[in-house]
Amino acid sequence: MLKKLAIISTLSASLLAGAASFATAEEPRSGGVINFVAPYGSSFSSLDIHASAQVQDEFWTKAIHRSLYDWDANDSKPVLGLATDASVSDDRLTYTYKLRQDAFFHDGKQLTADDIIYTYTRIMDPAKAYPAAQYVSNIAGATEYNEGKAKEISGLKKIDDFTLAITLTDPIDPGYALMTNYTAIYPAGAAEKEGYFTNPVGLGPYKFSEYVPGSRLTVVKNDKYYDAGKPYADKINIMIMGDASARDVAFRNKEVDVSVLGPAQYVAYKADPELAKNIIEVAEVYTRHVGFNPDFKPFQDKRVRQAINYAIDSDLIIKRLAKDKAYRASGWLPVSSPAYDKDAKPYPYNPEKAKALLAEAGYPDGFEFELTATQNESWGLTIVEAIIPMLDKVGIKVKAKPVESSVLSEAVPGGDFQAYMWSSESGPDSLTALRCFYSKMPQASCNYTKFNNPDYDKLIEAARQAATEDEKNELLRKANNLLQEEAPVWFFNYNKAVMAYQPWLHGVQPNAMEMAIQSYEKLWVDDTAPAR
């Protein structure tokens, strides 16, 4: 007996507060050009999203590609994207999808079950270490295929061209994993064809037009997009702007239609009566942190990792440098998570406790390590420079290693670091977020600190089998608290995302997954927009 799939949002209703204020009474207008921004680097790392672990690459992906599920930013839940209907078996392990028959790739090829099977199989390629593998690994047989023990993924079954069955290893909602841009569906065989990654073809609302490395990627309207009436804009220029001051100047000069605000701009825009009218704020599901590589001997000792958490005055950094555009981290899961423990306390600033722990661990005179980071004022070198003197006070010498964001996104999954600073996805699905510390999760996927704790593993395994959401969340709370105690990272903060948009831009969504990742097909400009 099959029952209809019911996808339940796990995000706090508080994230939705004020969402209606972004709606407009005006009818959407077709036409015009939108100048969007990709704010997290000086380039795109790849036009193969399966091979990327970089949020920067999601900006172009969201325009060109589509995944089996999509994320509804207004209701904060995954929804069916490339399927019109899904049924789930009584044991909650097998989902049967009726695929859209009005979805066509930009080259005219109709979407079929073969394309989805091809995509997920490619992502789990045993010869590759695709970061996207973490999102597909819960499909039955995916791990065996990835390890070279099987010739295909047993959990993927084509019923007919437009019906696909996916069997999972655990009874968890697949929507959270299969909605990510990193699992975008490619046409079967496309990735092996010469030129595909210089002119990517997808199912999205916009077609690839031009890429100028280091400058912009331009997409044009897909008139055959399956969502009738959309997209609205004729063209979108996705401008690469990793520098906050450059975005600020361009936004004030009306050269771009949105600007992701850093701490300094946040304060300035809030104080400006006009600019303050068009600001959207969301508690994003990202945790900023410093990760420790256990291959570096000092970090093998929990007391050393805890000492670093005690030695850093996180509240001071958030107030002075982040300008309060952040929430203090008391573990890995953010405040918006249903498994967040509201009674959990962050590590207090206690340098004397840090010194005592270092002495107990055999480092009374401290030690030295290298910290790899990129140029980002919210979670990069600016923060590293602030923690260096704090750690120096307890005897720990830190040498900053500056790298480009694209280099960081390769170094971290590859384990090429002693310590790194990054901002990682920690929601909206609490189980998926905490599985990144499960011992069987490969470092290349998301267990960047190679965390291995049997008690933690048992909690994650129990949560995967939990009969109810309440039972699952209670187990995940315990896992999150254990993670905080073990301290595989320095827990810094959860992001408060802020984006400014021009008064002529409409349809902006309060996306708690990543504020700057917008569903472009819903954006439109009125007739007051500058002619472009």
Coordinates of C-alpha atoms in Angstrom, one line a residue:
M1 CA 0.0 0.0 0.0
L2 CA 1.5 3.4 -1.0
K3 CA 0.8 6.6 0.7
K4 CA 1.3 10.1 -0.7
L5 CA 4.5 11.7 0.1
A6 CA 4.2 14.5 2.7
I7 CA 7.2 16.7 3.0
I8 CA 7.4 18.4 6.4
S9 CA 9.4 21.5 6.9
T10 CA 12.0 21.3 9.5
L11 CA 12.8 24.9 9.7
S12 CA 11.5 27.1 12.5
A13 CA 8.4 29.1 11.6
S14 CA 10.3 32.1 12.8
L15 CA 12.3 32.1 9.6
L16 CA 9.1 32.8 7.7
A17 CA 8.2 35.8 9.7
G18 CA 7.9 38.8 7.5
A19 CA 8.1 36.8 4.3
A20 CA 4.8 38.2 3.1
S21 CA 6.3 41.7 3.2
F22 CA 8.4 40.8 0.2
A23 CA 5.4 40.1 -1.9
T24 CA 4.1 42.8 -4.2
A25 CA 0.6 43.8 -5.2
E26 CA 1.8 44.5 -8.8
E27 CA 1.5 41.9 -11.5
P28 CA 4.9 40.5 -12.6
R29 CA 6.3 42.2 -15.7
S30 CA 8.1 40.3 -18.4
G31 CA 11.3 41.6 -20.0
G32 CA 14.3 43.5 -18.9
V33 CA 17.8 42.5 -17.7
I34 CA 18.8 41.7 -14.1
N35 CA 22.3 42.2 -12.9
F36 CA 22.7 39.7 -10.1
V37 CA 25.9 39.1 -8.1
A38 CA 28.0 36.0 -7.2
P39 CA 29.6 37.4 -4.0
Y40 CA 31.8 34.6 -2.7
G41 CA 34.9 34.6 -4.8
S42 CA 36.8 36.1 -7.8
S43 CA 35.8 33.2 -10.1
F44 CA 33.6 30.2 -10.6
S45 CA 35.6 27.0 -9.9
S46 CA 33.9 24.9 -12.5
L47 CA 31.0 24.6 -14.8
D48 CA 30.5 21.0 -13.6
I49 CA 28.5 21.5 -10.5
H50 CA 28.9 17.8 -9.5
A51 CA 32.6 18.4 -9.0
S52 CA 32.2 21.5 -6.9
A53 CA 31.8 22.1 -3.2
Q54 CA 31.7 25.9 -3.6
V55 CA 28.6 27.9 -3.0
Q56 CA 29.9 30.4 -5.6
D57 CA 29.1 27.8 -8.3
E58 CA 25.5 27.5 -7.2
F59 CA 24.7 31.0 -8.6
W60 CA 25.1 29.9 -12.3
T61 CA 23.7 26.5 -11.6
K62 CA 20.4 27.8 -10.2
A63 CA 19.8 29.5 -13.5
I64 CA 20.8 26.7 -15.9
H65 CA 20.0 23.5 -14.1
R66 CA 17.3 21.8 -12.1
S67 CA 17.3 18.9 -9.5
L68 CA 14.7 16.3 -8.7
Y69 CA 13.4 18.5 -5.9
D70 CA 13.4 22.2 -5.4
W71 CA 13.6 24.4 -2.3
D72 CA 10.5 26.6 -1.5
A73 CA 12.1 29.6 0.2
N74 CA 8.8 31.1 1.3
D75 CA 7.6 27.9 3.0
S76 CA 11.1 26.7 3.9
K77 CA 10.7 23.1 2.7
P78 CA 11.7 20.9 -0.2
V79 CA 9.1 20.4 -3.0
L80 CA 9.0 18.3 -6.0
G81 CA 10.7 19.9 -9.0
L82 CA 11.1 17.4 -11.9
A83 CA 8.3 15.2 -10.7
T84 CA 4.6 15.8 -10.5
D85 CA 3.9 13.1 -8.0
A86 CA 5.7 10.9 -5.5
S87 CA 4.5 7.9 -3.5
V88 CA 6.3 6.2 -0.6
S89 CA 6.2 2.6 0.6
D90 CA 5.0 1.7 4.0
D91 CA 8.6 1.1 5.2
R92 CA 9.5 4.6 4.0
L93 CA 12.4 3.2 1.9
T94 CA 11.1 3.3 -1.7
Y95 CA 9.9 6.4 -3.4
T96 CA 8.2 6.2 -6.8
Y97 CA 8.2 9.4 -8.9
K98 CA 6.0 10.4 -11.8
L99 CA 8.3 12.6 -13.8
R100 CA 7.3 15.8 -15.6
Q101 CA 6.5 15.2 -19.2
D102 CA 6.8 18.9 -20.0
A103 CA 10.5 19.2 -19.0
F104 CA 12.9 19.6 -21.8
F105 CA 16.7 20.2 -21.8
H106 CA 17.9 23.3 -23.6
D107 CA 18.9 21.2 -26.6
G108 CA 15.3 20.0 -27.0
K109 CA 15.8 16.5 -25.4
Q110 CA 12.9 15.5 -23.1
L111 CA 13.7 14.5 -19.5
T112 CA 13.4 10.8 -18.8
A113 CA 14.2 8.5 -15.9
D114 CA 17.5 7.6 -17.8
D115 CA 18.8 11.1 -17.2
I116 CA 18.3 11.0 -13.4
I117 CA 19.8 7.5 -13.2
Y118 CA 22.8 8.7 -15.3
T119 CA 23.3 11.7 -13.1
Y120 CA 23.2 10.0 -9.8
T121 CA 25.4 7.2 -11.1
R122 CA 27.9 9.8 -12.4
I123 CA 28.0 11.5 -9.1
M124 CA 29.0 8.2 -7.4
D125 CA 31.7 7.5 -9.9
P126 CA 34.3 5.3 -8.1
A127 CA 37.1 7.0 -10.1
K128 CA 36.1 10.4 -8.9
A129 CA 35.7 12.1 -5.6
Y130 CA 32.7 14.2 -6.4
P131 CA 31.6 16.3 -3.4
A132 CA 28.0 15.8 -4.5
A133 CA 28.3 12.1 -3.5
Q134 CA 27.3 13.0 0.1
Y135 CA 23.8 13.8 -1.2
V136 CA 23.3 10.6 -3.2
S137 CA 25.0 8.2 -0.8
N138 CA 21.7 7.3 1.0
I139 CA 20.4 5.6 -2.1
A140 CA 20.6 1.8 -1.8
G141 CA 23.7 0.5 -3.6
A142 CA 25.3 3.9 -4.1
T143 CA 28.1 3.2 -1.7
E144 CA 28.8 -0.2 -3.1
Y145 CA 29.0 1.3 -6.6
N146 CA 31.3 4.0 -5.4
E147 CA 33.6 1.4 -3.8
G148 CA 33.7 -0.6 -7.0
K149 CA 31.7 -3.5 -5.5
A150 CA 28.8 -3.2 -7.9
K151 CA 28.3 -2.3 -11.6
E152 CA 25.3 -0.1 -11.0
I153 CA 23.3 1.5 -8.2
S154 CA 20.7 -1.1 -7.1
G155 CA 18.4 1.5 -5.6
L156 CA 17.7 3.2 -8.9
K157 CA 15.0 1.5 -11.0
K158 CA 13.4 2.7 -14.2
I159 CA 9.8 1.6 -14.4
D160 CA 9.2 3.4 -17.7
D161 CA 10.5 6.6 -19.3
F162 CA 8.6 8.8 -16.9
T163 CA 8.4 6.6 -13.8
L164 CA 11.4 6.2 -11.5
A165 CA 11.7 4.2 -8.2
I166 CA 14.4 5.2 -5.7
T167 CA 15.1 2.9 -2.8
L168 CA 17.0 4.3 0.2
T169 CA 19.1 2.7 2.8
D170 CA 17.4 4.5 5.7
P171 CA 13.8 5.9 6.1
I172 CA 14.7 9.5 5.7
D173 CA 13.1 12.2 3.6
P174 CA 15.1 12.3 0.3
G175 CA 13.9 15.8 -0.5
Y176 CA 16.6 17.6 1.5
A177 CA 19.5 15.8 -0.2
L178 CA 18.1 15.6 -3.7
M179 CA 17.0 19.3 -3.9
T180 CA 20.6 20.6 -3.8
N181 CA 22.0 22.3 -6.8
Y182 CA 25.0 20.0 -6.5
T183 CA 22.7 17.1 -7.7
A184 CA 21.5 18.9 -10.8
I185 CA 20.3 16.6 -13.5
Y186 CA 22.4 16.3 -16.7
P187 CA 21.2 14.8 -20.0
A188 CA 22.3 11.2 -20.2
G189 CA 25.8 10.9 -21.6
A190 CA 26.3 14.7 -21.7
A191 CA 29.3 14.9 -19.4
E192 CA 31.3 12.7 -21.7
K193 CA 30.7 14.9 -24.7
E194 CA 33.4 17.4 -25.7
G195 CA 32.4 21.0 -25.0
Y196 CA 29.6 20.3 -22.5
F197 CA 31.4 22.1 -19.7
T198 CA 32.0 25.2 -21.8
N199 CA 28.4 25.3 -22.9
P200 CA 26.3 23.5 -20.2
V201 CA 22.8 22.3 -21.1
G202 CA 20.2 22.0 -18.4
L203 CA 16.5 22.0 -17.5
G204 CA 16.5 25.4 -15.9
P205 CA 14.7 28.7 -16.7
Y206 CA 17.7 30.2 -18.4
K207 CA 20.1 29.0 -21.1
F208 CA 23.8 29.5 -21.0
S209 CA 24.9 32.4 -23.2
E210 CA 28.4 33.5 -22.3
Y211 CA 31.0 33.2 -19.6
V212 CA 33.8 35.7 -19.1
P213 CA 36.0 34.2 -16.4
G214 CA 36.6 36.5 -13.5
S215 CA 33.8 38.9 -14.7
R216 CA 30.4 37.4 -15.4
L217 CA 28.3 34.6 -16.7
T218 CA 25.3 35.5 -18.8
V219 CA 22.1 33.5 -19.3
V220 CA 19.1 34.2 -21.5
K221 CA 15.4 33.3 -21.1
N222 CA 14.3 29.7 -21.8
D223 CA 11.0 30.2 -23.5
K224 CA 10.2 26.4 -23.1
Y225 CA 10.7 26.3 -19.4
Y226 CA 8.1 24.0 -17.8
D227 CA 6.8 26.5 -15.3
A228 CA 4.3 28.4 -17.4
G229 CA 4.8 32.1 -17.6
K230 CA 8.3 32.1 -16.2
P231 CA 10.9 33.3 -16.2
Y232 CA 10.1 37.0 -16.4
A233 CA 13.5 38.6 -17.2
D234 CA 14.9 38.2 -20.7
K235 CA 18.5 38.0 -19.5
I236 CA 20.5 37.7 -16.3
N237 CA 24.1 38.8 -15.9
I238 CA 25.6 36.9 -12.9
M239 CA 28.4 39.3 -11.9
I240 CA 31.4 37.9 -10.1
M241 CA 32.0 40.3 -7.2
G242 CA 33.9 38.8 -4.2
D243 CA 34.9 42.2 -2.8
A244 CA 32.3 43.8 -0.5
S245 CA 33.4 47.3 -1.2
A246 CA 33.1 46.7 -5.0
R247 CA 29.5 45.4 -4.5
D248 CA 28.7 48.4 -2.4
V249 CA 29.9 50.9 -5.0
A250 CA 28.2 49.1 -7.9
F251 CA 24.9 48.9 -5.9
R252 CA 24.9 52.6 -5.0
N253 CA 25.7 53.4 -8.6
K254 CA 22.7 51.3 -9.7
E255 CA 24.9 49.0 -11.7
V256 CA 23.7 45.8 -9.9
D257 CA 20.3 44.9 -8.7
V258 CA 21.3 43.2 -5.5
S259 CA 24.2 43.3 -3.0
V260 CA 25.0 40.8 -0.3
L261 CA 26.0 42.9 2.7
G262 CA 29.0 42.4 4.9
P263 CA 29.2 43.6 8.4
A264 CA 30.4 47.2 7.5
Q265 CA 27.7 47.6 4.8
Y266 CA 25.1 46.1 7.1
V267 CA 25.6 48.9 9.6
A268 CA 25.7 51.6 6.9
Y269 CA 22.7 50.4 5.0
K270 CA 20.6 50.1 8.1
A271 CA 21.4 53.7 9.0
D272 CA 20.4 55.0 5.5
P273 CA 16.7 55.8 5.4
E274 CA 16.4 54.9 1.7
L275 CA 18.7 51.9 1.5
A276 CA 17.1 50.5 4.7
K277 CA 13.7 50.2 2.8
N278 CA 14.9 47.3 0.6
I279 CA 16.9 45.0 2.9
I280 CA 16.0 41.4 3.6
E281 CA 17.4 39.5 6.6
V282 CA 17.4 35.7 7.2
A283 CA 19.0 33.4 9.7
E284 CA 20.8 31.1 7.3
V285 CA 21.7 27.5 7.9
Y286 CA 25.5 28.0 7.8
T287 CA 28.0 27.5 10.6
R288 CA 31.3 29.4 10.5
H289 CA 34.2 27.5 12.0
V290 CA 37.8 26.5 12.0
G291 CA 38.3 22.8 11.3
F292 CA 41.2 20.8 12.7
N293 CA 43.0 18.0 10.7
P294 CA 43.7 15.0 13.0
D295 CA 46.7 14.0 10.9
F296 CA 48.4 17.0 12.6
K297 CA 49.4 15.4 16.0
P298 CA 48.3 18.2 18.4
F299 CA 44.8 18.1 17.0
Q300 CA 44.4 14.4 17.9
D301 CA 43.9 15.4 21.5
K302 CA 40.4 16.6 22.4
R303 CA 41.9 18.8 25.1
V304 CA 43.9 20.8 22.5
R305 CA 40.8 21.3 20.4
Q306 CA 38.8 22.4 23.5
A307 CA 41.6 24.7 24.5
I308 CA 41.3 26.6 21.2
N309 CA 37.6 27.1 21.8
Y310 CA 38.3 28.5 25.3
A311 CA 41.1 30.7 24.1
I312 CA 39.1 32.7 21.5
D313 CA 36.8 35.5 22.6
S314 CA 34.1 34.8 20.0
D315 CA 31.6 37.2 21.4
L316 CA 34.0 40.1 21.0
I317 CA 34.8 39.2 17.4
I318 CA 31.1 38.9 16.6
K319 CA 30.5 42.3 18.1
R320 CA 33.5 44.2 16.8
L321 CA 34.1 42.6 13.4
A322 CA 30.9 40.9 12.5
K323 CA 29.0 44.0 13.7
D324 CA 26.4 41.6 15.3
K325 CA 25.5 40.2 11.8
A326 CA 25.8 36.7 13.2
Y327 CA 24.5 34.4 16.0
R328 CA 27.0 32.8 18.4
A329 CA 27.5 29.1 17.8
S330 CA 26.9 26.7 20.6
G331 CA 27.5 23.6 18.5
W332 CA 27.2 22.7 14.8
L333 CA 23.4 22.9 14.3
P334 CA 22.1 26.5 13.9
V335 CA 19.3 28.1 15.9
S336 CA 16.8 27.4 13.0
S337 CA 17.3 23.7 13.3
P338 CA 14.6 21.6 15.0
A339 CA 17.3 19.6 16.8
Y340 CA 19.0 22.8 18.1
D341 CA 19.3 22.6 21.9
K342 CA 18.2 26.0 23.3
D343 CA 19.8 25.1 26.6
A344 CA 23.3 24.4 25.1
K345 CA 25.9 27.0 26.1
P346 CA 28.8 28.0 23.9
Y347 CA 32.4 27.7 25.0
P348 CA 33.1 30.7 27.4
Y349 CA 36.2 32.8 26.9
N350 CA 38.6 31.4 29.4
P351 CA 42.3 31.6 28.5
E352 CA 43.4 30.2 31.9
K353 CA 41.3 27.1 31.2
A354 CA 42.8 26.9 27.8
K355 CA 46.3 27.0 29.2
A356 CA 45.5 24.3 31.7
L357 CA 44.1 22.0 29.0
L358 CA 47.2 22.5 26.9
A359 CA 49.4 21.6 29.8
E360 CA 47.4 18.4 30.5
A361 CA 47.7 17.5 26.8
G362 CA 51.5 17.8 26.9
Y363 CA 51.8 21.3 25.4
P364 CA 52.6 23.6 28.3
D365 CA 54.5 25.9 25.9
G366 CA 51.9 25.6 23.2
F367 CA 52.7 24.7 19.6
E368 CA 52.4 26.2 16.1
F369 CA 50.0 25.5 13.2
E370 CA 49.0 26.8 9.8
L371 CA 45.5 28.0 9.2
T372 CA 44.3 28.1 5.6
A373 CA 41.7 30.7 4.8
T374 CA 40.3 32.9 2.0
Q375 CA 39.7 36.6 1.9
N376 CA 36.3 37.0 3.4
E377 CA 35.4 39.5 6.1
S378 CA 32.8 37.4 7.7
W379 CA 34.7 34.0 7.9
G380 CA 38.1 34.5 6.4
L381 CA 41.4 36.2 6.9
T382 CA 39.8 39.1 8.7
I383 CA 38.7 36.7 11.5
V384 CA 41.9 34.8 11.4
E385 CA 43.9 38.0 12.1
A386 CA 41.7 38.6 15.1
I387 CA 42.2 35.1 16.6
I388 CA 46.0 35.0 16.1
P389 CA 46.8 37.3 19.1
M390 CA 44.2 35.5 21.3
L391 CA 45.8 32.1 20.7
D392 CA 49.2 33.6 21.1
K393 CA 48.3 34.5 24.7
V394 CA 47.9 30.8 25.5
G395 CA 51.1 29.9 23.7
I396 CA 49.6 28.8 20.3
K397 CA 51.3 30.4 17.3
V398 CA 49.2 30.6 14.2
K399 CA 50.5 31.2 10.7
A400 CA 47.8 32.3 8.2
K401 CA 47.9 30.7 4.7
P402 CA 45.9 32.9 2.4
V403 CA 44.3 31.2 -0.6
E404 CA 41.6 31.9 -3.3
S405 CA 38.1 30.5 -2.5
S406 CA 38.4 28.0 -5.4
V407 CA 41.7 26.7 -3.9
L408 CA 40.1 26.4 -0.4
S409 CA 37.2 24.4 -1.9
E410 CA 39.7 21.9 -3.2
A411 CA 42.1 21.9 -0.3
V412 CA 39.5 21.2 2.4
P413 CA 37.9 18.1 0.9
G414 CA 41.3 16.9 -0.2
G415 CA 42.7 17.1 3.4
D416 CA 45.4 19.6 2.3
F417 CA 45.5 21.6 5.5
Q418 CA 46.5 21.6 9.2
A419 CA 43.5 23.8 10.0
Y420 CA 41.1 25.7 7.7
M421 CA 38.4 28.4 8.2
W422 CA 35.2 28.1 6.3
S423 CA 31.4 28.5 6.3
S424 CA 29.6 25.2 5.9
E425 CA 26.0 24.2 5.4
S426 CA 24.5 23.0 8.6
G427 CA 20.8 22.7 7.6
P428 CA 18.0 22.7 6.9
D429 CA 17.9 18.9 7.5
S430 CA 19.6 18.3 10.8
L431 CA 20.4 14.7 10.1
T432 CA 22.1 15.4 6.8
A433 CA 24.1 18.2 8.5
L434 CA 25.3 15.9 11.3
R435 CA 26.1 13.0 9.0
C436 CA 29.1 15.0 7.9
F437 CA 30.7 14.0 11.2
Y438 CA 29.7 10.3 10.8
S439 CA 32.9 8.2 10.7
K440 CA 31.9 6.4 7.4
M441 CA 31.3 9.7 5.6
P442 CA 34.4 10.3 3.4
Q443 CA 36.5 13.4 3.9
A444 CA 36.1 14.2 0.3
S445 CA 32.3 14.4 0.8
C446 CA 32.0 16.5 3.9
N447 CA 33.7 14.8 6.9
Y448 CA 36.6 17.3 6.5
T449 CA 38.0 16.7 10.0
K450 CA 37.8 12.9 9.7
F451 CA 35.8 12.8 12.9
N452 CA 35.5 9.3 14.3
N453 CA 33.6 8.7 17.5
P454 CA 31.7 5.4 18.1
D455 CA 29.2 7.0 20.5
Y456 CA 28.4 9.7 18.0
D457 CA 28.0 7.1 15.2
K458 CA 25.5 5.2 17.3
L459 CA 23.4 8.3 17.8
I460 CA 23.4 9.1 14.1
E461 CA 22.5 5.5 13.2
A462 CA 19.6 5.5 15.7
A463 CA 18.4 8.8 14.4
R464 CA 18.3 7.4 10.8
Q465 CA 15.9 4.7 12.0
A466 CA 13.8 6.8 14.3
A467 CA 10.1 6.3 14.0
T468 CA 9.0 9.9 14.7
E469 CA 10.4 13.3 14.2
D470 CA 10.5 14.0 17.9
E471 CA 12.5 10.9 18.6
K472 CA 14.9 11.7 15.7
N473 CA 15.4 15.3 16.9
E474 CA 16.1 14.2 20.5
L475 CA 18.9 11.8 19.3
L476 CA 20.3 14.5 17.1
R477 CA 20.4 17.0 20.0
K478 CA 22.5 14.5 21.9
A479 CA 24.8 14.0 18.9
N480 CA 25.2 17.7 18.5
N481 CA 26.0 18.2 22.1
L482 CA 28.6 15.4 22.0
L483 CA 30.1 17.0 18.9
Q484 CA 30.5 20.3 20.8
E485 CA 32.3 18.5 23.6
E486 CA 34.6 16.7 21.2
A487 CA 35.3 20.0 19.4
P488 CA 36.5 18.8 16.0
V489 CA 36.2 22.5 15.1
W490 CA 36.3 25.9 16.7
F491 CA 32.6 26.8 16.8
F492 CA 32.4 30.5 15.7
N493 CA 28.9 31.6 14.6
Y494 CA 25.8 31.0 12.5
N495 CA 25.3 33.4 9.7
K496 CA 22.7 36.2 9.7
A497 CA 22.4 36.8 5.9
V498 CA 21.5 40.3 4.7
M499 CA 20.8 41.3 1.1
A500 CA 19.9 44.7 -0.3
Y501 CA 17.9 44.9 -3.5
Q502 CA 17.0 47.8 -5.7
P503 CA 13.4 49.2 -5.5
W504 CA 12.6 48.1 -9.0
L505 CA 13.4 44.5 -8.3
H506 CA 10.5 42.2 -7.2
G507 CA 10.1 38.6 -6.3
V508 CA 13.0 38.4 -3.8
Q509 CA 12.7 35.3 -1.6
P510 CA 13.7 34.9 2.1
N511 CA 15.9 31.9 1.4
A512 CA 17.3 30.5 4.7
M513 CA 19.3 27.9 2.8
E514 CA 21.4 30.7 1.2
M515 CA 20.0 34.2 1.0
A516 CA 21.9 35.1 -2.2
I517 CA 20.8 31.9 -4.1
Q518 CA 17.5 33.1 -5.6
S519 CA 15.0 31.3 -7.9
Y520 CA 15.8 33.6 -10.8
E521 CA 12.6 32.7 -12.7
K522 CA 10.6 34.5 -9.9
L523 CA 12.5 37.7 -10.1
W524 CA 11.2 40.6 -12.2
V525 CA 11.9 44.3 -12.7
D526 CA 9.3 47.1 -13.1
D527 CA 9.5 49.9 -15.6
T528 CA 11.6 52.1 -13.3
A529 CA 14.6 49.8 -13.8
P530 CA 17.5 51.4 -15.7
A531 CA 17.6 50.6 -19.4
R532 CA 20.2 47.9 -20.0

